[in-house]
Coordinates of N, CA and C and ligand atoms in Angstrom, one line a residue:
X17 N -1.4 -15.7 1.4 CA -0.9 -15.7 2.7 C -1.0 -14.8 3.3
X18 N 0.2 -15.5 5.5 CA -0.1 -13.7 5.8 C 0.9 -13.6 6.1
X19 N 0.9 -12.1 5.9 CA 2.5 -11.4 6.7 C 2.3 -11.5 7.7
X20 N 5.1 -11.7 8.3 CA 4.6 -11.7 10.2 C 5.7 -11.1 10.6
X21 N 5.3 -9.4 11.2 CA 6.6 -9.0 11.3 C 7.0 -9.4 13.3
X22 N 8.0 -9.8 13.2 CA 8.7 -9.9 13.9 C 9.5 -8.8 15.8
X23 N 8.7 -8.1 16.8 CA 8.9 -7.7 17.4 C 10.7 -8.0 18.1
X24 N 11.6 -7.5 18.5 CA 12.7 -7.9 19.5 C 13.2 -6.5 19.7
X25 N 14.2 -7.3 20.6 CA 15.4 -6.0 21.7 C 16.1 -6.4 21.5
X26 N 17.0 -8.3 21.1 CA 17.9 -8.7 21.4 C 18.2 -9.6 20.4
X27 N 18.9 -11.1 21.6 CA 19.2 -11.3 20.3 C 18.5 -11.9 18.9
X28 N 17.4 -12.6 19.6 CA 16.1 -13.1 18.2 C 16.3 -14.6 18.7
X29 N 16.5 -15.4 19.2 CA 16.6 -16.7 19.4 C 15.4 -17.6 19.0
X30 N 13.7 -16.7 19.4 CA 13.1 -17.3 19.0 C 12.8 -16.8 17.9
X31 N 12.9 -15.4 17.5 CA 12.7 -14.9 16.2 C 13.0 -15.6 15.4
X32 N 14.8 -16.6 15.4 CA 14.9 -17.2 13.9 C 14.2 -18.3 14.1
X33 N 13.7 -18.7 15.0 CA 13.5 -20.1 15.0 C 11.8 -19.9 14.4
X34 N 10.8 -18.5 14.3 CA 9.7 -17.7 13.6 C 10.3 -18.2 12.3
X35 N 10.8 -17.3 12.2 CA 11.2 -17.5 10.1 C 11.7 -18.9 9.4
X36 N 13.0 -19.2 10.9 CA 12.9 -20.9 9.9 C 11.9 -21.3 9.2
X37 N 11.0 -21.6 10.6 CA 9.5 -22.3 10.5 C 8.8 -21.9 9.2
X38 N 8.7 -20.8 8.7 CA 7.7 -20.4 7.9 C 8.5 -20.4 6.1
X39 N 7.9 -22.0 6.0 CA 8.4 -22.3 4.3 C 7.3 -22.8 4.1
X40 N 7.9 -23.8 2.9 CA 7.0 -24.9 2.6 C 5.5 -23.9 2.2
X41 N 4.2 -25.8 2.8 CA 2.8 -25.0 3.1 C 2.6 -24.6 4.5
X42 N 3.8 -22.8 4.8 CA 3.0 -22.8 6.3 C 2.4 -21.0 5.3
X43 N 1.2 -20.9 6.4 CA -0.1 -20.4 5.5 C 0.9 -19.2 6.2
X44 N 2.3 -18.7 6.3 CA 2.5 -17.5 7.2 C 4.1 -17.8 6.1
X45 N 4.8 -16.2 6.0 CA 6.0 -15.3 5.7 C 5.9 -14.6 6.2
X46 N 7.4 -14.3 6.5 CA 8.3 -13.2 7.7 C 8.7 -11.9 6.4
X47 N 7.4 -10.8 6.7 CA 7.6 -9.4 6.1 C 8.5 -8.7 6.8
X48 N 8.8 -8.6 8.3 CA 9.2 -7.2 8.5 C 10.8 -8.2 9.8
X49 N 11.1 -7.8 11.1 CA 11.8 -7.6 12.0 C 12.2 -6.4 12.1
X50 N 12.2 -5.8 12.9 CA 11.2 -5.0 13.7 C 12.4 -4.4 15.2
X51 N 12.8 -3.3 15.7 CA 13.3 -3.9 17.0 C 13.3 -1.9 16.7
X52 N 13.5 -1.8 18.7 CA 13.7 -0.8 19.2 C 15.3 -0.2 19.5
X53 N 15.5 -1.1 19.4 CA 16.9 -1.0 19.4 C 18.2 -1.3 18.4
X54 N 18.2 0.0 17.8 CA 19.7 -0.3 17.0 C 20.4 -1.4 16.8
X55 N 20.8 -1.0 18.1 CA 22.1 -2.3 17.9 C 22.0 -4.2 18.3
X56 N 20.0 -3.9 18.5 CA 19.5 -5.6 18.7 C 20.7 -5.6 18.0
X57 N 21.9 -7.6 18.3 CA 21.9 -7.8 17.3 C 21.3 -9.1 16.2
X58 N 20.0 -8.9 17.3 CA 18.7 -10.3 15.9 C 18.0 -8.4 14.6
X59 N 18.5 -8.0 14.6 CA 18.6 -7.6 13.1 C 18.9 -8.8 12.2
X60 N 20.8 -8.3 12.5 CA 21.8 -8.9 11.3 C 21.0 -10.5 11.7
X61 N 21.4 -10.7 12.8 CA 21.2 -12.6 12.0 C 19.4 -12.5 11.1
X62 N 18.6 -11.6 10.9 CA 17.3 -11.5 10.2 C 17.7 -11.6 8.5
X63 N 18.5 -9.9 9.0 CA 19.4 -10.1 7.4 C 20.0 -11.1 7.1
X64 N 20.8 -11.9 7.5 CA 21.5 -12.1 6.7 C 20.5 -13.8 6.1
X65 N 19.1 -14.5 7.0 CA 18.1 -15.3 6.5 C 18.0 -14.2 5.2
X66 N 17.4 -12.6 5.2 CA 16.8 -12.3 4.0 C 15.7 -12.1 4.3
X67 N 15.5 -11.2 5.0 CA 14.6 -10.7 6.1 C 14.3 -9.5 5.8
X68 N 13.3 -9.0 5.4 CA 13.4 -7.4 5.8 C 13.7 -6.9 7.1
X69 N 14.1 -6.1 7.3 CA 14.9 -5.5 8.8 C 14.3 -3.8 9.1
X70 N 14.6 -3.9 9.9 CA 14.0 -2.5 10.4 C 13.8 -1.7 11.8
X71 N 14.3 -0.7 11.9 CA 14.3 -0.6 13.3 C 14.0 1.0 14.1
X72 N 13.5 1.3 15.3 CA 13.5 2.5 15.8 C 13.6 2.9 17.3
X73 N 14.2 3.4 16.8 CA 14.9 3.3 18.6 C 14.0 4.3 18.8
X74 N 14.1 4.2 20.5 CA 12.4 4.2 21.6 C 13.6 5.9 22.2
X75 N 14.3 5.7 22.0 CA 15.1 6.8 22.8 C 14.7 8.5 22.5
X76 N 14.5 8.8 21.5 CA 14.6 10.3 21.2 C 12.9 10.4 21.1
X77 N 12.7 9.4 21.6 CA 11.1 10.0 22.0 C 10.4 9.9 23.1
X78 N 11.0 9.4 23.9 CA 11.2 9.8 26.2 C 10.0 9.5 26.0
X79 N 9.1 9.8 26.7 CA 7.6 9.3 27.1 C 6.4 9.7 26.0
X80 N 7.2 9.8 24.3 CA 6.0 10.6 23.6 C 5.5 8.5 22.5
X81 N 5.3 7.6 24.1 CA 4.8 6.9 23.1 C 3.9 6.3 22.4
X82 N 2.7 7.2 21.9 CA 2.6 7.6 20.8 C 3.0 7.4 19.3
X83 N 3.8 8.6 19.8 CA 5.0 8.9 18.6 C 5.6 7.5 18.8
X84 N 6.9 6.8 19.0 CA 7.0 5.8 19.1 C 6.4 4.8 18.1
X85 N 5.4 4.3 19.1 CA 4.3 3.3 18.0 C 4.0 4.2 17.4
X86 N 3.3 5.1 16.7 CA 3.0 5.5 15.0 C 4.5 5.2 14.5
X87 N 5.7 5.9 14.7 CA 6.7 5.4 14.0 C 6.7 3.2 13.4
X88 N 6.7 2.9 14.5 CA 5.9 1.2 14.2 C 4.9 1.0 13.4
X89 N 3.8 1.5 13.6 CA 2.7 1.1 12.2 C 3.2 1.7 10.9
X90 N 4.6 2.7 10.8 CA 4.3 3.2 9.7 C 5.7 1.7 8.9
X91 N 5.5 1.4 9.6 CA 7.0 0.5 9.6 C 6.2 -0.9 8.9
X92 N 5.4 -1.6 10.6 CA 4.5 -2.4 9.8 C 3.3 -2.2 8.4
X93 N 3.1 -1.7 8.3 CA 2.0 -0.5 7.0 C 3.0 -1.8 5.9
X94 N 4.2 -0.9 6.0 CA 4.5 -0.6 4.4 C 5.1 -2.1 4.1
X95 N 5.2 -2.6 5.6 CA 6.2 -4.9 5.2 C 4.6 -5.3 4.9
X96 N 3.3 -5.0 5.9 CA 2.4 -5.7 4.2 C 2.0 -6.7 5.6
X97 N 2.3 -6.2 7.4 CA 1.9 -7.0 8.4 C 0.6 -7.4 8.7
X98 N 0.1 -8.6 8.9 CA -2.0 -9.2 9.3 C -1.3 -9.4 10.5
X99 N 0.6 -10.2 10.7 CA -0.1 -10.4 12.3 C 1.8 -9.7 12.6
X100 N 2.3 -9.8 14.1 CA 2.6 -9.2 14.9 C 2.8 -10.1 15.7
X101 N 4.8 -10.9 16.4 CA 4.2 -11.7 16.7 C 6.3 -10.6 17.6
X102 N 5.5 -10.5 18.9 CA 5.9 -10.3 19.9 C 7.2 -11.7 20.5
X103 N 8.3 -11.4 20.4 CA 10.1 -11.4 20.7 C 10.8 -11.2 21.1
X104 N 10.8 -11.2 23.3 CA 11.2 -10.4 23.3 C 11.5 -9.2 23.3
X105 N 10.4 -8.5 22.9 CA 11.1 -7.8 22.6 C 9.9 -6.4 23.9
X106 N 11.4 -6.0 24.4 CA 11.1 -5.6 25.6 C 10.9 -3.9 25.7
X107 N 9.4 -3.2 25.0 CA 9.1 -2.0 25.6 C 7.6 -2.4 25.6
X108 N 7.1 -1.6 27.3 CA 5.2 -1.7 26.6 C 4.3 -1.1 26.3
X109 N 3.3 -1.7 25.5 CA 3.1 -0.8 24.2 C 1.9 -0.3 24.4
X110 N 1.4 -0.4 24.1 CA 0.2 1.9 24.8 C -1.6 0.5 24.6
X111 N -2.4 0.6 25.5 CA -3.5 0.6 25.2 C -4.5 0.6 23.3
X112 N -3.6 1.6 22.8 CA -4.3 1.8 21.6 C -3.6 1.3 20.4
X113 N -1.9 0.9 21.0 CA -1.6 0.3 19.8 C -1.9 -1.1 19.8
X114 N -2.4 -1.7 21.4 CA -2.3 -3.5 21.5 C -4.3 -3.0 20.8
X115 N -5.6 -1.8 20.6 CA -6.4 -1.9 20.2 C -6.0 -2.7 19.2
X116 N -5.9 -1.5 18.1 CA -5.3 -1.9 17.2 C -4.6 -2.7 16.2
X117 N -4.1 -3.9 16.6 CA -3.6 -5.8 16.3 C -4.2 -5.9 17.2
X118 N -5.4 -5.9 17.8 CA -5.9 -7.1 18.9 C -6.3 -8.0 17.7
X119 N -6.6 -9.9 18.6 CA -6.3 -9.9 17.4 C -6.3 -10.8 16.4
X120 N -5.1 -10.4 16.5 CA -3.0 -10.2 15.0 C -2.1 -10.7 15.8
X121 N -2.1 -10.1 17.6 CA -0.6 -10.2 18.3 C -0.3 -11.2 18.7
X122 N 0.5 -11.9 18.7 CA 0.9 -12.8 19.7 C 2.1 -12.8 20.7
X123 N 2.2 -12.8 21.9 CA 3.5 -13.2 23.2 C 4.3 -14.4 23.8
X124 N 5.5 -14.5 23.3 CA 5.9 -15.4 24.5 C 6.5 -15.5 25.6
X125 N 6.1 -15.9 27.0 CA 6.3 -15.5 28.3 C 6.7 -16.3 28.5
X126 N 7.8 -16.8 29.8 CA 8.7 -17.8 29.5 C 7.9 -18.1 31.4
X127 N 6.7 -18.2 31.2 CA 6.7 -18.7 32.8 C 4.9 -19.1 32.4
X128 N 4.4 -20.0 33.1 CA 2.8 -20.9 32.9 C 2.5 -19.7 33.8
X129 N 1.8 -18.8 32.9 CA 1.2 -17.6 32.5 C -0.3 -19.1 33.6
X130 N -0.9 -17.9 33.9 CA -1.1 -16.3 34.9 C 0.3 -15.9 35.4
X131 N 0.4 -17.2 36.3 CA 1.7 -16.9 37.0 C 3.1 -16.2 36.5
X132 N 3.8 -15.2 37.3 CA 4.7 -14.5 36.8 C 4.8 -14.1 35.9
X133 N 4.0 -13.0 35.9 CA 3.9 -12.4 34.5 C 5.5 -10.6 34.6
X134 N 5.7 -10.2 33.7 CA 7.0 -8.9 34.1 C 8.1 -9.9 33.9
X135 N 9.0 -9.5 34.4 CA 10.6 -10.3 34.8 C 10.8 -10.9 35.1
X136 N 12.3 -11.4 35.3 CA 13.0 -11.9 35.9 C 12.0 -13.9 36.6
X137 N 11.3 -14.4 35.2 CA 10.6 -15.3 35.8 C 10.6 -17.1 36.8
X138 N 12.4 -17.2 35.6 CA 12.6 -18.4 36.2 C 13.7 -18.0 37.9
X139 N 13.9 -16.7 38.4 CA 14.2 -16.3 40.0 C 12.7 -16.2 40.6
X140 N 12.1 -16.2 40.1 CA 10.5 -16.3 40.7 C 9.9 -17.9 40.9
X141 N 9.8 -18.9 40.0 CA 9.8 -19.3 40.2 C 10.3 -20.4 40.9
X142 N 11.3 -20.3 40.9 CA 11.7 -21.4 42.5 C 12.4 -20.6 44.0
X143 N 11.8 -19.2 43.9 CA 11.9 -18.8 45.3 C 10.6 -19.6 45.8
X144 N 9.7 -19.5 44.7 CA 7.6 -20.3 45.6 C 8.1 -20.9 45.7
X145 N 9.4 -21.8 45.1 CA 9.5 -23.9 45.6 C 8.9 -24.2 44.6
X146 N 8.9 -23.6 43.3 CA 7.3 -24.5 42.7 C 9.0 -26.0 41.5
X147 N 7.3 -26.7 41.0 CA 8.1 -28.4 41.1 C 8.2 -28.1 39.2
X148 N 7.3 -27.2 39.0 CA 7.7 -27.3 37.2 C 7.8 -25.4 37.0
X149 N 8.4 -25.1 35.4 CA 9.2 -24.2 35.0 C 8.1 -24.4 33.8
X150 N 7.9 -23.2 32.7 CA 7.2 -23.6 31.4 C 7.1 -21.9 30.8
X151 N 6.4 -22.3 29.8 CA 6.2 -21.3 28.4 C 4.9 -21.2 28.5
X152 N 4.8 -19.8 27.7 CA 3.6 -19.5 26.9 C 3.2 -19.1 26.1
X153 N 2.3 -18.7 24.9 CA 2.1 -18.3 23.7 C 0.7 -17.8 24.0
X154 N 0.7 -16.4 24.0 CA -0.9 -15.9 24.3 C -1.2 -15.2 23.5
X155 N -2.3 -14.4 23.4 CA -2.4 -13.1 22.4 C -2.1 -12.5 23.3
X156 N -2.0 -11.5 22.5 CA -1.2 -9.4 23.1 C -2.2 -9.1 23.3
X157 N -2.8 -8.1 25.1 CA -3.5 -7.6 24.9 C -2.9 -6.8 25.5
X158 N -4.0 -5.6 26.1 CA -3.5 -4.7 26.3 C -3.3 -5.2 27.8
X159 N -4.0 -6.2 28.2 CA -2.8 -6.1 29.9 C -1.5 -6.8 29.5
X160 N -0.6 -6.4 30.4 CA 0.5 -7.2 30.5 C 0.7 -8.8 30.4
X161 N 1.2 -9.4 29.1 CA 0.9 -10.5 30.2 C 0.5 -11.5 30.2
X162 N -0.9 -11.3 30.0 CA -2.5 -11.8 29.6 C -3.3 -12.1 28.4
X163 N -3.7 -11.8 28.0 CA -4.2 -12.4 26.6 C -5.2 -13.8 27.0
X164 N -5.6 -14.6 25.4 CA -6.1 -16.2 26.1 C -4.7 -16.4 25.6
X165 N -4.2 -17.6 26.0 CA -3.8 -18.7 25.8 C -3.9 -19.4 25.2
X166 N -2.3 -19.6 23.8 CA -2.5 -21.1 22.7 C -2.1 -22.1 22.9
X167 N -1.2 -22.0 23.9 CA 0.0 -23.1 24.3 C 0.4 -22.8 25.1
X168 N 1.0 -23.7 26.2 CA 1.7 -24.0 27.7 C 2.4 -25.0 26.9
X169 N 4.0 -24.8 27.8 CA 4.4 -25.9 27.0 C 5.4 -26.6 29.7
X170 N 5.6 -27.4 29.8 CA 5.8 -27.3 30.9 C 7.4 -28.5 31.4
X171 N 8.4 -28.1 31.8 CA 8.8 -28.2 32.5 C 9.5 -28.9 34.1
X172 N 10.0 -30.1 34.6 CA 10.3 -30.5 36.1 C 11.6 -29.4 36.3
X173 N 11.9 -28.9 36.9 CA 12.6 -27.6 38.4 C 13.4 -29.2 38.8
X174 N 14.3 -29.1 38.3 CA 15.6 -30.0 39.3 C 16.4 -30.0 40.4
X175 N 16.2 -31.2 41.4 CA 16.9 -29.7 42.0 C 18.4 -29.6 42.3
X176 N 18.6 -28.2 42.7 CA 19.7 -27.4 42.2 C 19.9 -26.8 41.2
X177 N 18.6 -26.4 40.5 CA 17.9 -25.7 39.4 C 19.1 -23.9 39.8
X178 N 18.6 -23.9 39.4 CA 19.1 -22.0 39.0 C 18.8 -21.2 38.2
X179 N 17.9 -19.5 38.3 CA 17.4 -19.2 37.7 C 18.1 -19.8 35.4
X180 N 19.6 -19.6 36.1 CA 20.0 -19.8 34.6 C 19.9 -21.2 33.5
X181 N 19.5 -22.2 34.2 CA 19.6 -23.4 34.3 C 18.3 -23.8 33.9
X182 N 17.1 -23.5 34.1 CA 16.2 -22.9 34.5 C 15.6 -22.0 32.6
X183 N 16.4 -21.0 32.8 CA 16.0 -20.4 31.4 C 16.2 -21.3 29.9
X184 N 17.7 -22.1 30.1 CA 18.3 -23.1 29.2 C 17.2 -23.5 28.6
X185 N 16.2 -24.1 29.3 CA 15.9 -25.6 29.2 C 14.6 -25.1 28.5
X186 N 13.9 -23.2 29.4 CA 12.5 -23.3 28.9 C 12.7 -22.4 27.8
X187 N 14.1 -22.1 27.5 CA 13.8 -21.2 25.8 C 14.0 -22.0 25.1
X188 N 14.4 -23.5 25.1 CA 14.4 -25.0 24.4 C 13.3 -25.0 23.9
X189 N 12.1 -25.2 25.2 CA 10.5 -24.8 24.7 C 10.4 -24.3 23.8
X190 N 10.1 -22.6 24.2 CA 10.0 -22.0 23.9 C 10.5 -22.0 22.1
X191 N 11.3 -22.6 22.1 CA 11.4 -22.6 20.4 C 10.7 -23.2 19.6
X192 N 10.8 -24.1 20.3 CA 9.3 -25.3 19.3 C 7.7 -24.7 19.5
X193 N 7.2 -24.2 21.1 CA 6.0 -24.0 20.7 C 5.1 -22.7 20.2
X194 N 6.9 -22.1 20.2 CA 6.0 -20.0 19.7 C 6.0 -20.9 17.8
X195 N 6.4 -22.1 17.3 CA 6.7 -21.9 15.8 C 5.0 -23.2 15.6
X196 N 5.4 -24.0 16.6 CA 3.6 -24.4 16.0 C 1.9 -23.5 16.4
X197 N 2.7 -23.5 17.1 CA 1.9 -21.9 17.5 C 0.9 -21.1 16.6
X198 N 2.7 -20.5 16.6 CA 1.9 -18.9 15.2 C 1.7 -19.9 14.0
X199 N 1.9 -21.3 13.8 CA 1.2 -21.9 12.2 C 0.8 -21.9 13.1
X200 N -0.2 -22.6 13.3 CA -2.1 -23.4 14.1 C -2.9 -21.2 13.5
X201 N -2.0 -20.8 14.4 CA -2.8 -19.1 14.7 C -2.7 -18.2 13.4
X202 N -2.7 -19.1 12.0 CA -1.4 -18.0 10.9 C -3.1 -18.5 10.2
X203 N -3.4 -19.9 10.6 CA -4.4 -20.7 9.2 C -6.0 -21.0 10.0
X204 N -5.7 -19.9 11.5 CA -7.1 -19.3 11.9 C -7.3 -20.6 13.4
X205 N -6.9 -20.8 13.9 CA -7.0 -22.2 15.7 C -6.9 -20.9 16.2
X206 N -7.4 -20.3 16.9 CA -6.8 -20.6 18.0 C -7.5 -20.7 19.1
X207 N -8.2 -21.3 19.0 CA -7.5 -22.4 20.6 C -6.9 -22.7 21.3
X208 N -6.8 -23.2 22.9 CA -5.8 -24.0 23.3 C -4.8 -24.9 23.0
X209 N -4.0 -25.3 22.9 CA -4.0 -26.7 22.8 C -2.5 -26.5 23.2
X210 N -2.7 -27.4 24.7 CA -0.7 -27.2 25.4 C 0.4 -28.5 24.8
X211 N 1.1 -28.4 25.3 CA 2.7 -28.5 24.6 C 3.2 -30.3 24.8
X212 N 2.9 -31.1 24.1 CA 3.0 -32.7 25.0 C 4.8 -32.8 24.1
X213 N 5.6 -33.5 24.9 CA 6.6 -32.8 24.8 C 6.6 -34.6 23.0
X214 N 6.1 -34.8 23.1 CA 5.5 -36.7 22.1 C 5.0 -36.4 21.2
X215 N 4.6 -34.0 20.9 CA 4.1 -34.3 20.1 C 4.5 -33.7 19.5
X216 N 3.6 -34.3 17.5 CA 4.5 -34.1 15.8 C 4.5 -33.1 15.6
Ligands
GRF23 C1 12.7 -14.8 25.8 O1 13.0 -16.3 27.1 C2 11.7 -14.7 25.7 O2 11.1 -15.7 26.6 C3 11.6 -13.6 26.9 O3 12.6 -12.8 26.4 C4 13.1 -14.1 25.9 C5 14.2 -14.0 25.1 O4 14.5 -14.3 23.3 N1 10.4 -12.0 26.7 P1 15.1 -14.1 22.5 O5 15.5 -12.7 21.9 O6 13.7 -14.7 21.7 O7 16.7 -15.1 22.1

């Protein structure tokens, strides 16, 4: 059984879907929900589900990213994490942290990567006049929002779409593809399998 640590910075709706998915014959279990923000509302939501939680406030570390990450690693190792899922974790991690967890870390990003790495993905898709938007689960590597894509889901952009309405549609897809991709990743499947809305 693999231990999964989920890193969050906010409400953690993806985190909740991941936690809820890890039951029964799933090859993994949540071992820790970890946030860089002690006030992240996702921490209380995770605790309510009986998952261990911790916070490492990045602010006292200032520019000392290595010091911050060393503390993250203390928590991750103590919890017995085999896999890390980044789920709305809003800190950029150093190449040495990424290297340490290489092949064992997933991220979800609200765009059809390689389009729109970074922030404001939905506004950028609308500004570009794209016909479709979506989300990607990928292996996290030292390149921001880079790394092999394991799954993408697409949604049509409707007339009159706003960044808010698009975010809502895409988040609904995120909640489906992240648990499904984690499940097969934890079982050793690293192939890219894009999402079909009628997939079971
Ligand atoms: C999601 O859109 C995720 O893709 C992005 O940040 C958002 C986090 O939402 N990186 P939540 O905290 O999982 O609700």
